[in-house]
Coordinates of C-alpha atoms and ligand atoms in Angstrom, one line a residue:
X272 CA -0.1 0.0 -0.1
X273 CA 1.6 3.4 -1.0
X274 CA 1.5 5.9 1.9
X275 CA 1.4 9.5 1.4
X276 CA 1.4 10.0 5.2
X277 CA 3.0 8.3 8.2
X278 CA -0.1 8.6 10.4
X279 CA -3.8 9.3 10.0
X280 CA -5.5 10.8 13.1
X281 CA -9.3 10.3 12.9
X282 CA -11.3 12.7 15.2
X283 CA -10.6 16.2 16.4
X284 CA -11.5 16.0 20.1
X285 CA -8.9 16.9 22.6
X286 CA -7.1 13.5 22.2
X287 CA -7.0 13.5 18.4
X288 CA -5.8 17.1 18.2
X289 CA -3.1 16.5 20.7
X290 CA -1.9 13.5 19.0
X291 CA -1.8 15.2 15.6
X292 CA 0.3 18.1 16.9
X293 CA 2.7 15.8 18.9
X294 CA 3.4 13.6 16.0
X295 CA 3.9 16.5 13.6
X296 CA 6.4 17.9 16.1
X297 CA 8.2 14.6 16.0
X298 CA 8.5 15.1 12.2
X299 CA 5.7 12.8 11.2
X300 CA 3.7 13.4 8.1
X301 CA 0.1 13.6 9.7
X302 CA -3.3 13.7 8.1
X303 CA -6.0 14.7 10.5
X304 CA -9.5 13.6 9.3
X305 CA -12.2 15.4 11.3
X306 CA -15.3 17.4 10.3
X307 CA -15.3 20.8 11.7
X308 CA -18.2 21.1 14.2
X309 CA -18.3 24.9 14.5
X310 CA -18.2 26.6 17.8
X311 CA -17.7 24.3 20.9
X312 CA -20.8 24.6 23.1
X313 CA -19.6 22.4 25.9
X314 CA -19.9 23.6 29.5
X315 CA -17.3 21.1 30.7
X316 CA -14.1 22.1 32.2
X317 CA -11.2 19.5 32.4
X318 CA -8.8 19.3 35.3
X319 CA -5.5 18.6 33.6
X320 CA -2.8 17.2 36.0
X321 CA 0.9 18.2 35.8
X322 CA 2.0 15.5 33.4
X323 CA -0.7 16.6 30.9
X324 CA 0.3 20.3 31.4
X325 CA 3.8 19.3 30.4
X326 CA 2.6 17.8 27.2
X327 CA 0.6 21.0 26.4
X328 CA 3.7 23.1 27.1
X329 CA 5.7 20.8 24.7
X330 CA 2.9 21.4 22.1
X331 CA 3.4 25.1 22.6
X332 CA -0.1 26.0 23.7
X333 CA 0.7 26.6 27.3
X334 CA 1.1 28.9 29.2
X335 CA 0.6 31.6 26.5
X336 CA -2.7 33.4 26.4
X337 CA -4.5 30.5 28.1
X338 CA -2.9 31.0 31.5
X339 CA -5.1 33.9 32.6
X340 CA -8.2 32.0 31.6
X341 CA -7.4 28.8 33.6
X342 CA -7.1 28.1 37.2
X343 CA -4.5 26.1 39.2
X344 CA -5.7 23.2 41.3
X345 CA -4.0 23.9 44.7
X346 CA -5.7 21.3 46.7
X347 CA -8.3 18.5 46.4
X348 CA -10.8 17.7 49.2
X349 CA -13.1 14.7 49.6
X350 CA -16.1 15.2 51.8
X351 CA -18.4 12.3 52.9
X352 CA -21.9 13.4 52.4
X353 CA -23.5 10.0 52.1
X354 CA -25.2 10.1 55.3
X355 CA -24.1 6.5 55.8
X356 CA -23.7 4.9 59.2
X357 CA -19.9 4.6 58.4
X358 CA -19.0 8.2 57.8
X359 CA -15.5 8.7 56.3
X360 CA -13.4 11.7 57.6
X361 CA -12.9 14.6 55.2
X362 CA -9.5 14.4 53.4
X363 CA -7.5 17.2 52.0
X364 CA -4.9 16.3 49.5
X365 CA -2.1 18.9 49.4
X366 CA 0.3 18.6 46.5
X367 CA 3.1 20.2 48.6
X368 CA 3.3 16.7 50.4
X369 CA 4.6 15.3 47.1
X370 CA 6.8 18.2 46.1
X371 CA 4.3 20.0 43.7
X372 CA 2.9 23.4 44.0
X373 CA -0.4 22.4 42.1
X374 CA -2.0 19.2 41.0
X375 CA -2.6 20.8 37.7
X376 CA -4.9 23.3 36.0
X377 CA -8.7 23.5 35.2
X378 CA -9.3 24.3 31.6
X379 CA -12.7 25.0 29.9
X380 CA -12.9 22.5 27.0
X381 CA -14.3 25.4 24.9
X382 CA -10.8 27.0 25.3
X383 CA -8.6 23.9 24.9
X384 CA -10.0 22.6 21.7
X385 CA -9.7 25.9 19.7
X386 CA -6.1 26.3 21.0
X387 CA -5.2 22.8 19.9
X388 CA -7.0 23.4 16.5
X389 CA -5.0 26.7 15.9
X390 CA -1.8 24.9 16.8
X391 CA -2.5 22.0 14.4
X392 CA -3.0 24.6 11.7
X393 CA 0.1 26.4 12.4
X394 CA 2.1 23.2 12.3
X395 CA 0.9 22.7 8.7
X396 CA -0.9 19.5 9.4
X397 CA -3.0 18.2 6.5
X398 CA -6.6 18.7 7.6
X399 CA -9.4 16.8 5.8
X400 CA -12.7 18.5 6.9
X401 CA -14.7 15.3 6.7
X402 CA -15.6 12.2 8.6
X403 CA -14.0 8.8 8.0
X404 CA -16.6 6.6 6.4
X405 CA -14.7 3.4 5.7
X406 CA -11.3 1.8 6.6
X407 CA -9.2 -0.8 5.0
X408 CA -6.2 -2.3 6.6
X409 CA -3.3 -4.3 5.1
X410 CA -0.1 -5.9 6.4
X411 CA 1.9 -2.7 5.4
X412 CA -0.5 0.2 6.0
X413 CA -4.1 1.4 6.4
X414 CA -6.3 3.6 4.3
X415 CA -9.6 5.5 4.9
X416 CA -12.2 7.0 2.7
X417 CA -13.8 10.2 3.9
X418 CA -17.3 11.6 3.5
X419 CA -15.8 14.1 1.0
X420 CA -15.0 11.0 -1.2
X421 CA -11.2 11.3 -0.5
X422 CA -8.9 8.3 -0.1
X423 CA -6.0 8.7 2.4
X424 CA -3.3 6.1 3.1
X425 CA -0.7 5.9 5.9
X426 CA 1.4 3.4 7.8
X427 CA -0.7 3.6 10.9
X428 CA -4.0 5.2 12.0
X429 CA -4.8 6.7 15.4
X430 CA -8.5 6.1 16.3
X431 CA -9.5 9.2 18.2
X432 CA -13.1 9.1 16.9
X433 CA -14.6 8.8 20.3
X434 CA -16.6 6.1 22.2
X435 CA -18.5 4.8 19.1
X436 CA -15.3 4.5 17.2
X437 CA -15.6 3.4 13.6
X438 CA -11.8 2.6 13.3
X439 CA -12.0 0.5 16.4
X440 CA -14.6 -1.7 14.7
X441 CA -12.6 -1.7 11.5
X442 CA -9.6 -3.0 13.5
X443 CA -11.8 -5.9 14.8
X444 CA -11.5 -4.7 18.3
X445 CA -14.3 -5.6 20.7
X446 CA -15.3 -3.6 23.8
X447 CA -16.7 -4.2 27.3
X448 CA -19.3 -1.6 27.9
X449 CA -21.7 -1.0 30.9
X450 CA -24.1 1.8 32.1
X451 CA -24.3 3.4 35.5
X452 CA -27.7 4.4 36.8
X453 CA -26.4 8.0 36.8
X454 CA -26.2 11.1 34.6
X455 CA -23.7 14.0 35.1
X456 CA -25.0 17.5 35.0
X457 CA -22.1 19.8 34.0
X458 CA -22.3 23.7 34.5
X459 CA -20.5 26.6 36.1
X460 CA -21.6 29.1 38.7
X461 CA -20.4 32.2 40.5
X462 CA -20.0 32.5 44.3
X463 CA -19.3 35.2 46.9
X464 CA -16.8 33.2 48.9
X465 CA -13.2 32.4 47.7
X466 CA -12.5 28.9 46.5
X467 CA -8.8 29.3 47.3
X468 CA -8.0 27.0 44.3
X469 CA -9.5 24.0 46.2
X470 CA -11.7 21.4 44.2
X471 CA -14.1 19.6 46.5
X472 CA -15.6 16.2 45.8
X473 CA -18.8 15.8 48.0
X474 CA -19.5 12.1 48.1
X475 CA -23.3 11.5 48.1
X476 CA -25.4 8.4 47.8
X477 CA -26.2 9.1 44.1
X478 CA -22.6 9.8 43.2
X479 CA -20.0 12.7 43.7
X480 CA -20.9 16.4 43.5
X481 CA -17.7 18.1 42.4
X482 CA -16.8 21.8 42.4
X483 CA -13.7 22.7 40.5
X484 CA -12.2 26.2 40.8
X485 CA -12.1 28.6 37.8
X486 CA -10.5 32.1 37.7
X487 CA -12.0 34.6 40.1
X488 CA -15.1 33.8 42.1
X489 CA -16.4 31.1 39.7
X490 CA -16.3 27.3 39.8
X491 CA -17.3 24.4 37.5
X492 CA -19.7 21.8 38.7
X493 CA -20.0 18.1 37.8
X494 CA -23.0 16.7 39.7
X495 CA -23.7 13.0 39.4
X496 CA -27.3 12.1 40.1
X497 CA -29.9 9.4 39.3
X498 CA -31.1 10.1 35.8
X499 CA -34.7 11.1 36.8
X500 CA -33.4 13.6 39.4
X501 CA -30.8 14.9 37.0
X502 CA -33.5 15.5 34.4
X503 CA -35.4 17.5 37.1
X504 CA -32.3 19.5 37.9
X505 CA -32.0 20.4 34.2
X506 CA -35.6 21.8 34.2
X507 CA -35.0 24.1 37.1
X508 CA -34.7 27.9 36.7
X509 CA -31.2 29.3 37.2
X510 CA -32.4 30.7 40.6
X511 CA -33.6 27.3 41.7
X512 CA -30.5 25.4 40.6
X513 CA -28.4 28.0 42.4
X514 CA -30.3 27.3 45.6
X515 CA -29.8 23.5 45.2
X516 CA -26.1 24.1 44.6
X517 CA -26.0 26.3 47.7
X518 CA -27.4 23.5 49.8
X519 CA -25.0 20.9 48.5
X520 CA -21.9 23.0 49.0
X521 CA -23.2 23.7 52.6
X522 CA -22.6 27.4 52.0
X523 CA -18.8 26.8 51.8
X524 CA -18.5 29.0 48.7
X525 CA -20.9 31.7 49.9
X526 CA -24.0 32.8 47.9
X527 CA -24.3 31.1 44.5
X528 CA -25.5 33.0 41.4
X529 CA -25.0 33.3 37.6
X530 CA -25.4 29.7 36.6
X531 CA -23.7 29.0 33.2
X532 CA -24.9 26.8 30.3
X533 CA -25.8 23.3 31.5
X534 CA -25.5 19.9 29.8
X535 CA -26.4 16.3 30.9
X536 CA -24.1 13.4 30.2
X537 CA -25.4 9.8 30.6
X538 CA -22.8 7.8 32.7
X539 CA -21.2 4.8 30.9
X540 CA -18.1 2.8 31.2
X541 CA -16.2 1.3 28.2
X542 CA -12.9 -0.4 27.8
X543 CA -11.5 -1.8 24.6
X544 CA -10.3 -5.4 24.7
X545 CA -7.2 -4.5 22.7
X546 CA -5.6 -1.1 22.6
X547 CA -4.1 -1.5 19.2
X548 CA -4.5 -4.1 16.3
X549 CA -4.2 -4.2 12.6
X550 CA -2.3 -0.9 12.3
X551 CA -4.9 0.9 14.2
X552 CA -4.1 2.4 17.7
X553 CA -7.0 3.4 19.9
X554 CA -6.6 6.8 21.9
X555 CA -9.0 8.6 24.2
X556 CA -12.6 7.6 24.5
X557 CA -12.2 5.1 21.5
X558 CA -10.2 3.1 24.1
X559 CA -11.7 3.9 27.5
X560 CA -14.6 5.8 29.0
X561 CA -14.8 6.5 32.8
X562 CA -17.2 8.5 34.9
X563 CA -15.8 12.0 35.9
X564 CA -14.4 11.1 39.3
X565 CA -10.9 12.1 40.3
X566 CA -10.4 13.8 36.9
X567 CA -8.9 10.8 35.2
X568 CA -10.5 10.6 31.7
X569 CA -8.6 13.0 29.5
X570 CA -5.5 12.7 31.6
X571 CA -5.4 9.0 30.6
X572 CA -6.1 9.9 27.0
X573 CA -3.2 12.3 26.9
X574 CA -1.0 9.6 28.3
X575 CA -2.3 7.4 25.4
X576 CA -1.1 10.1 23.0
X577 CA 2.3 10.6 24.6
X578 CA 2.9 6.8 24.7
X579 CA 2.0 6.2 21.1
X580 CA 4.3 9.1 20.0
X581 CA 7.2 7.6 22.1
X582 CA 6.8 4.2 20.7
X583 CA 6.8 5.4 17.2
X584 CA 9.8 7.5 17.6
X585 CA 12.8 6.4 15.5
X586 CA 10.7 3.7 13.8
X587 CA 10.8 3.6 10.0
X588 CA 7.4 1.9 10.2
X589 CA 5.4 3.4 13.0
X590 CA 2.6 1.0 12.5
X591 CA 4.7 -2.2 12.8
X592 CA 3.5 -5.1 15.1
X593 CA 6.1 -4.4 17.8
X594 CA 5.0 -0.8 18.3
X595 CA 1.4 -1.9 18.6
X596 CA 2.2 -4.7 21.0
X597 CA 4.1 -2.5 23.3
X598 CA 1.4 0.2 23.1
X599 CA -1.2 -2.4 24.1
X600 CA 0.9 -3.5 27.0
X601 CA 1.6 -0.2 28.4
X602 CA -1.8 1.3 28.1
X603 CA -3.5 -1.8 29.5
X604 CA -1.3 -1.6 32.6
X605 CA -2.3 2.1 33.1
X606 CA -5.9 2.0 32.1
X607 CA -7.3 -1.1 33.5
X608 CA -6.6 -0.7 37.3
X609 CA -7.4 3.0 37.1
X610 CA -10.8 2.2 35.5
X611 CA -11.4 -0.5 38.2
X612 CA -10.6 1.9 41.1
X613 CA -12.9 4.6 39.7
X614 CA -15.7 2.0 39.1
X615 CA -15.3 0.6 42.6
X616 CA -15.4 4.1 44.2
X617 CA -18.6 5.0 42.3
X618 CA -20.3 1.7 43.0
X619 CA -19.4 1.9 46.7
X620 CA -21.6 5.1 46.8
X621 CA -24.4 3.7 44.6
X622 CA -24.8 0.3 46.1
X623 CA -26.4 0.9 49.4
X624 CA -24.6 -2.1 50.8
X625 CA -23.4 -1.5 54.4
X626 CA -20.3 -3.7 53.8
X627 CA -19.2 -1.7 50.7
X628 CA -19.9 1.6 52.6
X629 CA -17.8 0.4 55.5
X630 CA -15.0 -0.6 53.3
X631 CA -15.0 2.8 51.5
X632 CA -15.1 4.6 54.9
X633 CA -12.2 2.4 56.3
X634 CA -10.1 3.0 53.1
X635 CA -10.6 6.8 53.3
X636 CA -9.9 6.9 57.0
X637 CA -6.5 5.1 56.4
X638 CA -5.6 7.5 53.6
X639 CA -6.5 10.5 55.8
X640 CA -4.4 9.3 58.7
X641 CA -1.3 7.8 57.1
X642 CA 0.9 10.2 55.3
X643 CA 2.8 7.6 53.2
X644 CA -0.6 6.2 51.9
X645 CA -1.9 9.5 51.2
X646 CA 1.3 10.5 49.3
X647 CA 1.0 7.2 47.3
X648 CA -2.6 7.9 46.4
X649 CA -1.7 11.4 45.2
X650 CA 1.2 10.3 43.1
X651 CA -0.9 7.6 41.6
X652 CA -3.5 10.1 40.8
X653 CA -1.0 12.0 38.8
X654 CA 0.9 9.3 37.0
X655 CA 1.1 5.5 36.7
X656 CA 3.8 4.1 39.0
X657 CA 5.8 2.6 36.0
X658 CA 6.7 6.0 34.7
X659 CA 5.6 8.5 32.1
X660 CA 6.3 9.0 28.4
X661 CA 9.0 11.4 27.3
X662 CA 7.2 14.7 27.1
X663 CA 5.3 14.2 30.4
X664 CA 8.3 13.6 32.6
X665 CA 9.2 16.3 35.0
X666 CA 12.9 16.1 34.0
X667 CA 14.9 13.4 32.2
X668 CA 16.6 12.2 35.3
X669 CA 13.9 12.6 38.0
X670 CA 11.1 10.3 37.1
X671 CA 11.5 6.6 36.5
X672 CA 10.6 5.5 33.0
X673 CA 11.0 2.1 31.5
X674 CA 11.0 3.0 27.9
X675 CA 11.1 5.9 25.8
X676 CA 14.5 6.8 24.5
X677 CA 14.6 7.7 20.9
X678 CA 16.7 4.6 20.1
X679 CA 14.2 1.8 19.1
X680 CA 16.7 -0.9 20.2
X681 CA 16.7 0.4 23.8
X682 CA 13.0 0.4 23.7
X683 CA 12.8 -3.0 22.4
X684 CA 15.0 -4.2 25.2
X685 CA 12.9 -2.4 27.8
X686 CA 9.7 -3.7 26.4
X687 CA 10.7 -7.1 27.4
X688 CA 10.4 -5.9 31.0
X689 CA 6.7 -5.6 30.6
X690 CA 6.4 -8.8 28.5
Ligands
FAD903 C1 -18.9 16.1 32.9 C2 -17.6 15.6 32.5 C3 -16.4 16.1 33.2 C4 -15.2 15.7 32.8 N1 -14.1 16.2 33.5 C5 -12.9 15.8 33.2 C6 -11.8 16.2 34.0 O1 -11.8 17.1 34.9 N2 -10.5 15.8 33.6 C7 -10.3 14.8 32.7 O2 -9.1 14.4 32.4 N3 -11.4 14.3 32.0 C8 -12.6 14.8 32.2 N4 -13.7 14.3 31.4 C9 -13.4 13.4 30.4 C10 -13.1 14.2 29.2 O3 -14.0 15.2 28.9 C11 -13.2 13.2 27.9 O4 -12.2 12.2 28.2 C12 -12.6 13.9 26.6 O5 -13.3 15.0 26.4 C13 -12.9 13.0 25.4 O6 -12.0 13.4 24.4 P1 -11.7 12.5 23.1 O7 -10.9 13.3 22.2 O8 -11.3 11.1 23.5 O9 -13.2 12.2 22.5 P2 -14.3 13.2 21.9 O10 -14.2 14.5 22.5 O11 -15.6 12.5 21.9 O12 -13.8 13.4 20.4 C14 -14.1 12.5 19.4 C15 -14.2 13.2 18.0 O13 -14.2 12.2 16.9 C16 -15.2 12.7 16.0 N5 -15.6 11.6 15.2 C17 -16.5 10.6 15.5 N6 -16.6 9.7 14.6 C18 -15.8 10.2 13.5 C19 -15.5 9.7 12.3 N7 -16.0 8.6 11.7 N8 -14.5 10.3 11.6 C20 -13.8 11.4 12.1 N9 -14.1 11.9 13.3 C21 -15.1 11.3 14.0 C22 -16.2 13.4 16.9 O14 -17.1 14.3 16.1 C23 -15.4 14.1 18.0 O15 -15.0 15.4 17.5 C24 -15.0 14.7 31.9 C25 -16.1 14.1 31.2 C26 -17.3 14.5 31.5 C27 -18.5 13.9 30.9

């Protein structure tokens, strides 16, 4: 198969755009196939942890003009509002305990996506303003046809086309999917009290209610509720919703007003059974979907991106079997336990079983009391224990990393480590 490009990236969500930019910076010929969707009307903000921020810095979009419109996350607080017999103590995670001045930054998605799009254009990435409509894979490459009738060929394709990924199906990759009896209401609001850069996750019986600080006296809200109750909340007037938020924040942020646009997200989980196959690599929600608890979703996706770029580095054929096998092993090792931990935390709130509630309360008490355990939890929240890809590492010497160097032979040797 003759290839005009090294890599096709399908989908221009935050995962696909980041991947296209990173691979272009690595000198790859990239085709980004994504239909422009116009202005982003998405009330979500995303809390991006320090490793993700280092990737954005490497891509050249941070700090720049974004800094003034985003907010550092100075502390994270967990508050037990379940009303359970087993009440867990409140926990405050302070990044100073692990040598960081902030966990990360909170970005409006409506700022991040245009910034990444502008960067992709400035890097001269070939943009096909169309959807992928079909995919064909061969032993030496992959080609896609687009809704504009174009055919594009490359050595490898990154499936960044979201949870209903067409490329994932074309690769023959199956998924495990499940639904939670929850919806997430995302919005923002203003308040009279200072948030002090603290994000608070109030754990309630229907799921977490999380405030995430934004610049000034403003916060984002992610409120998980049973679907019927969430639909009722969507139907409230702004003043009524402000009153509900006031109750759930216990007045800790003062008086609530100026509710922003709202959107409801049904809560599902998904994990691909393979993370790469047949010259197709899954990144972002094409590979994994988790409920918004502990701000893990996009942070995991950006590690997908950085890991894929590392494994391709220095390879004449970036879609060869060894690259895909290593990618599958590394991402499986990061994504699966994290997804299970989020699932367990969520189900321990929803189940109503005393034993599970007791287990959760005990776990949180231990984390609150024992510094080493608390620090381990914080470090795990920021990065997998086996290390980070190249552009996400704090410094070349400081963070353990098993792979990564530009030399493919070194990487091959290290890939044996994870078998
Ligand atoms: C309420 C809420 C709060 C969240 N908060 C956080 C947080 O604080 N921190 C965090 O890390 N994560 C968070 N997340 C998760 C995060 O928002 C998602 O992981 C992320 O937005 C998904 O990005 P993506 O690029 O993988 O997928 P998407 O944004 O879904 O992008 C997929 C793209 O592919 C396109 N596409 C689809 N089919 C095709 C095709 N055939 N051809 C070409 N293109 C196609 C789509 O149009 C879309 O643009 C949150 C999620 C929710 C719901």
